[in-house]
């Protein structure tokens, strides 16, 4: 049974980014201490950029051992890795280029080959990683940390409302055709709820007044069918929502 999410509200996006970076660095360090390595599924979109930039500063300042950090993507757009819409390119600029993480520890989605083929290839790569790490105690598909954003339609990763990918219970990644807003209108590769809900910890990062209504619906509403972000309920893990004051504007006071 999933425990109710914890919600933390910060005065500004800058305050959120600083606290999120500290929390992420702490989670990664705890995982490294426990098993000698850690795994994180990165979120795309624009919100995490500031968090990644602060994480690079925070973790480096703490002498973080990046050789023990393994990074993956919770979703990717089917564009080249140097395209402005690439989630990999955003993370490369904000984080990967700022820290001494070995290239072999960065598992990019080769999404340029189209949604379905890229999803299958990526799933094989991720399964192979966990198989190799089983000797170190890794549990298949159990990420130490999953970072997620929230779209104004309630999507998270690239799990959009009414998407067949929401029903996937076996596969860890799915290919998604995406030809209606929100942009970019390109195919996607997305982690499935089966993978996301296996995680030890999930952190949602949400800022901006434009997200206030969907935050209220997701955290207090009883949408039918449920919104994709409402289906993120880790089986044994812990969910933390980090909101700035603008994104939390419509939440009841007893939830903030
Ligand atoms: C993506 C993201 C997506 C994102 C939300 C919020 O690839 O687009 O994974 O789920 O987190 O759309 O995006 P913003 O942070 O840009 O508002």
Coordinates of C-alpha atoms and ligand atoms in Angstrom, one line a residue:
X1 CA 0.0 0.0 0.0
X2 CA 1.5 3.3 -1.0
X3 CA 2.0 5.9 1.7
X4 CA 0.4 9.3 1.2
X5 CA 2.7 11.8 -0.6
X6 CA 4.6 14.5 1.4
X7 CA 4.2 18.0 0.1
X8 CA 6.7 20.8 0.6
X9 CA 6.1 24.4 -0.6
X10 CA 8.9 26.9 -1.3
X11 CA 8.7 30.7 -1.7
X12 CA 10.3 30.7 -5.1
X13 CA 11.6 28.4 -7.8
X14 CA 15.1 29.2 -6.7
X15 CA 14.4 28.1 -3.1
X16 CA 12.9 24.9 -4.5
X17 CA 15.9 24.2 -6.7
X18 CA 18.3 24.6 -3.8
X19 CA 16.4 22.4 -1.5
X20 CA 15.7 19.8 -4.2
X21 CA 19.4 19.6 -5.0
X22 CA 20.2 19.0 -1.3
X23 CA 17.5 16.3 -1.0
X24 CA 18.6 14.6 -4.2
X25 CA 22.3 14.6 -3.2
X26 CA 21.3 13.2 0.2
X27 CA 19.2 10.4 -1.4
X28 CA 22.1 9.5 -3.8
X29 CA 24.6 9.5 -1.0
X30 CA 22.5 7.3 1.2
X31 CA 22.0 4.8 -1.6
X32 CA 25.8 4.7 -2.3
X33 CA 26.4 4.2 1.4
X34 CA 23.9 1.3 1.4
X35 CA 24.9 -0.5 -1.8
X36 CA 28.0 1.1 -3.3
X37 CA 26.1 2.7 -6.2
X38 CA 22.9 4.6 -6.9
X39 CA 20.4 4.9 -9.8
X40 CA 18.4 7.9 -10.7
X41 CA 15.7 8.3 -13.5
X42 CA 15.9 11.9 -14.7
X43 CA 12.9 14.1 -15.6
X44 CA 12.6 16.1 -18.7
X45 CA 10.9 19.4 -19.4
X46 CA 12.2 22.8 -18.3
X47 CA 11.6 22.7 -14.5
X48 CA 14.4 20.4 -13.6
X49 CA 17.1 22.5 -15.3
X50 CA 17.6 24.7 -12.3
X51 CA 17.6 21.7 -10.0
X52 CA 20.2 19.9 -12.1
X53 CA 22.4 23.1 -12.1
X54 CA 22.2 23.3 -8.3
X55 CA 22.8 19.6 -7.9
X56 CA 26.0 19.9 -9.9
X57 CA 27.2 22.7 -7.5
X58 CA 25.8 21.0 -4.3
X59 CA 27.1 17.5 -4.9
X60 CA 30.5 18.7 -6.2
X61 CA 30.8 20.9 -3.1
X62 CA 30.1 17.8 -1.0
X63 CA 32.7 15.7 -2.7
X64 CA 30.1 13.5 -4.3
X65 CA 31.5 10.3 -5.9
X66 CA 29.9 10.6 -9.3
X67 CA 31.6 7.3 -10.4
X68 CA 29.0 5.6 -8.3
X69 CA 26.0 7.4 -9.8
X70 CA 24.1 5.9 -12.7
X71 CA 21.8 8.2 -14.6
X72 CA 18.8 7.2 -16.8
X73 CA 15.9 9.1 -18.4
X74 CA 12.2 8.7 -17.4
X75 CA 11.3 10.0 -20.8
X76 CA 12.8 11.3 -24.0
X77 CA 11.5 13.0 -27.1
X78 CA 12.3 11.4 -30.5
X79 CA 14.8 14.0 -31.6
X80 CA 18.6 14.0 -32.0
X81 CA 20.6 14.3 -28.8
X82 CA 21.7 17.8 -29.6
X83 CA 18.2 19.0 -30.4
X84 CA 16.8 21.9 -28.2
X85 CA 13.9 19.6 -27.3
X86 CA 16.1 16.8 -26.2
X87 CA 15.8 15.9 -22.5
X88 CA 19.3 14.5 -22.7
X89 CA 20.7 17.7 -24.1
X90 CA 19.1 19.7 -21.3
X91 CA 20.6 17.4 -18.6
X92 CA 24.0 17.4 -20.5
X93 CA 24.2 21.2 -20.4
X94 CA 22.9 21.6 -16.8
X95 CA 24.5 18.6 -15.0
X96 CA 26.5 16.1 -17.0
X97 CA 28.9 18.7 -18.4
X98 CA 29.4 20.1 -14.9
X99 CA 30.3 16.9 -12.9
X100 CA 32.9 14.1 -13.3
X101 CA 30.4 11.4 -14.1
X102 CA 31.9 8.6 -16.3
X103 CA 30.3 8.4 -19.8
X104 CA 29.5 4.7 -19.1
X105 CA 27.3 5.7 -16.2
X106 CA 25.1 7.8 -18.4
X107 CA 22.4 5.8 -20.2
X108 CA 21.0 8.0 -23.0
X109 CA 17.8 7.0 -24.8
X110 CA 18.7 6.7 -28.5
X111 CA 15.3 8.1 -29.2
X112 CA 16.2 9.2 -32.7
X113 CA 15.3 5.7 -33.9
X114 CA 11.6 6.3 -33.3
X115 CA 9.4 5.5 -30.3
X116 CA 8.8 1.8 -30.3
X117 CA 12.3 0.7 -31.4
X118 CA 13.9 3.2 -29.0
X119 CA 11.7 2.0 -26.1
X120 CA 12.6 -1.7 -26.8
X121 CA 16.4 -0.9 -27.1
X122 CA 16.3 1.2 -24.0
X123 CA 14.5 -1.3 -21.9
X124 CA 17.1 -4.0 -22.9
X125 CA 19.9 -1.6 -21.9
X126 CA 18.3 -0.9 -18.5
X127 CA 17.4 -4.5 -17.8
X128 CA 21.0 -5.5 -18.7
X129 CA 22.3 -2.8 -16.2
X130 CA 20.2 -4.2 -13.4
X131 CA 21.1 -7.8 -14.2
X132 CA 24.8 -6.9 -14.1
X133 CA 24.3 -5.2 -10.7
X134 CA 22.3 -8.0 -9.2
X135 CA 25.5 -9.3 -7.6
X136 CA 25.7 -6.0 -5.8
X137 CA 22.2 -6.4 -4.5
X138 CA 20.3 -4.4 -7.1
X139 CA 16.6 -5.4 -7.4
X140 CA 15.4 -5.5 -11.0
X141 CA 14.1 -2.2 -12.0
X142 CA 14.1 -0.6 -8.6
X143 CA 15.5 2.9 -8.9
X144 CA 16.8 4.7 -5.9
X145 CA 15.2 7.9 -7.1
X146 CA 12.8 8.9 -9.9
X147 CA 12.4 12.6 -10.7
X148 CA 9.1 13.7 -12.4
X149 CA 7.5 16.8 -13.6
X150 CA 3.8 17.6 -14.1
X151 CA 2.1 18.8 -17.3
X152 CA -0.9 21.1 -17.2
X153 CA -3.0 18.2 -18.5
X154 CA -1.8 16.0 -15.6
X155 CA 0.7 14.0 -17.6
X156 CA 4.0 13.0 -16.1
X157 CA 7.1 11.7 -17.9
X158 CA 5.4 11.1 -21.3
X159 CA 2.4 9.3 -19.8
X160 CA -0.4 11.4 -21.3
X161 CA -4.1 11.2 -20.3
X162 CA -5.9 8.2 -21.9
X163 CA -2.6 6.8 -23.3
X164 CA -2.5 3.1 -23.8
X165 CA 1.0 3.3 -22.1
X166 CA -0.8 3.9 -18.8
X167 CA -2.1 0.3 -19.0
X168 CA 1.3 -1.3 -19.4
X169 CA 2.1 -3.5 -16.5
X170 CA 5.1 -5.6 -17.7
X171 CA 7.3 -3.4 -19.8
X172 CA 9.5 -0.8 -18.2
X173 CA 9.5 1.6 -21.2
X174 CA 6.9 2.3 -23.9
X175 CA 7.0 4.1 -27.2
X176 CA 4.4 6.9 -27.5
X177 CA 3.1 8.7 -30.6
X178 CA 2.4 12.3 -29.6
X179 CA 0.6 14.4 -32.2
X180 CA -1.5 16.8 -30.0
X181 CA -0.6 19.4 -27.4
X182 CA 1.4 19.8 -25.3
X183 CA 4.4 20.3 -27.5
X184 CA 6.8 19.2 -28.7
X185 CA 4.6 17.1 -31.1
X186 CA 7.1 14.3 -31.6
X187 CA 7.2 10.7 -30.6
X188 CA 8.3 9.9 -27.1
X189 CA 9.9 7.1 -25.1
X190 CA 8.5 6.9 -21.5
X191 CA 9.0 5.0 -18.4
X192 CA 5.8 3.1 -17.5
X193 CA 3.9 3.1 -14.2
X194 CA 5.2 -0.4 -13.6
X195 CA 8.8 1.0 -13.5
X196 CA 8.0 4.3 -11.8
X197 CA 6.0 2.6 -9.0
X198 CA 8.8 0.2 -8.3
X199 CA 11.1 3.1 -7.2
X200 CA 12.3 3.6 -3.7
X201 CA 11.7 7.4 -3.9
X202 CA 9.8 9.6 -6.3
X203 CA 10.1 13.4 -6.3
X204 CA 7.8 15.6 -8.3
X205 CA 9.2 19.0 -9.2
X206 CA 6.5 21.6 -10.1
X207 CA 6.7 25.4 -10.3
X208 CA 4.6 28.2 -11.8
X209 CA 1.1 29.6 -11.5
X210 CA 0.1 27.8 -14.7
X211 CA 0.4 24.5 -12.8
X212 CA -1.7 25.5 -9.8
X213 CA -5.0 24.1 -11.0
X214 CA -3.6 20.8 -12.2
X215 CA -1.7 20.5 -8.9
X216 CA -5.0 20.9 -7.0
X217 CA -6.7 18.3 -9.2
X218 CA -3.9 15.8 -8.9
X219 CA -3.4 16.2 -5.1
X220 CA -7.0 16.7 -4.0
X221 CA -9.2 15.7 -6.9
X222 CA -10.9 12.5 -7.8
X223 CA -10.6 12.7 -11.6
X224 CA -12.3 9.9 -13.5
X225 CA -10.3 8.4 -15.1
X226 CA -7.5 9.3 -12.8
X227 CA -4.9 11.7 -14.2
X228 CA -1.5 10.0 -15.1
X229 CA 0.3 11.8 -12.2
X230 CA -2.3 10.4 -9.8
X231 CA -1.4 6.9 -10.8
X232 CA 2.2 7.4 -9.5
X233 CA 1.8 5.5 -6.2
X234 CA 5.1 3.6 -5.5
X235 CA 4.4 0.1 -4.3
X236 CA 6.9 0.3 -1.4
X237 CA 8.4 3.8 -2.0
X238 CA 7.9 7.3 -0.9
X239 CA 6.6 10.3 -2.9
X240 CA 7.6 13.8 -2.3
X241 CA 6.0 16.8 -4.1
X242 CA 8.2 19.9 -4.2
X243 CA 6.2 23.0 -5.2
X244 CA 6.9 26.6 -5.4
X245 CA 4.3 29.0 -3.8
X246 CA 2.7 29.7 -7.3
X247 CA 2.2 26.1 -8.1
X248 CA 0.7 25.5 -4.6
X249 CA -1.7 28.5 -4.9
X250 CA -4.9 26.4 -5.3
X251 CA -4.2 23.8 -2.7
X252 CA -6.2 23.8 0.5
X253 CA -4.3 25.3 3.4
X254 CA -4.3 22.1 5.3
X255 CA -2.2 20.5 2.5
X256 CA 0.6 23.0 2.4
Ligands
LIG1 C1 8.8 16.0 -20.9 C2 8.7 15.8 -19.4 C3 7.3 16.2 -19.0 C4 7.5 17.4 -18.2 C5 6.2 18.1 -18.0 C6 6.5 19.5 -17.3 O1 9.7 15.3 -21.5 O2 8.2 16.9 -21.4 O3 9.2 14.7 -18.9 O4 6.7 15.2 -18.2 O5 8.0 17.0 -16.9 O6 5.7 18.4 -19.3 O7 7.3 20.2 -18.1 P1 7.9 21.6 -17.6 O8 8.8 21.4 -16.5 O9 8.6 22.2 -18.9 O10 6.7 22.5 -17.2

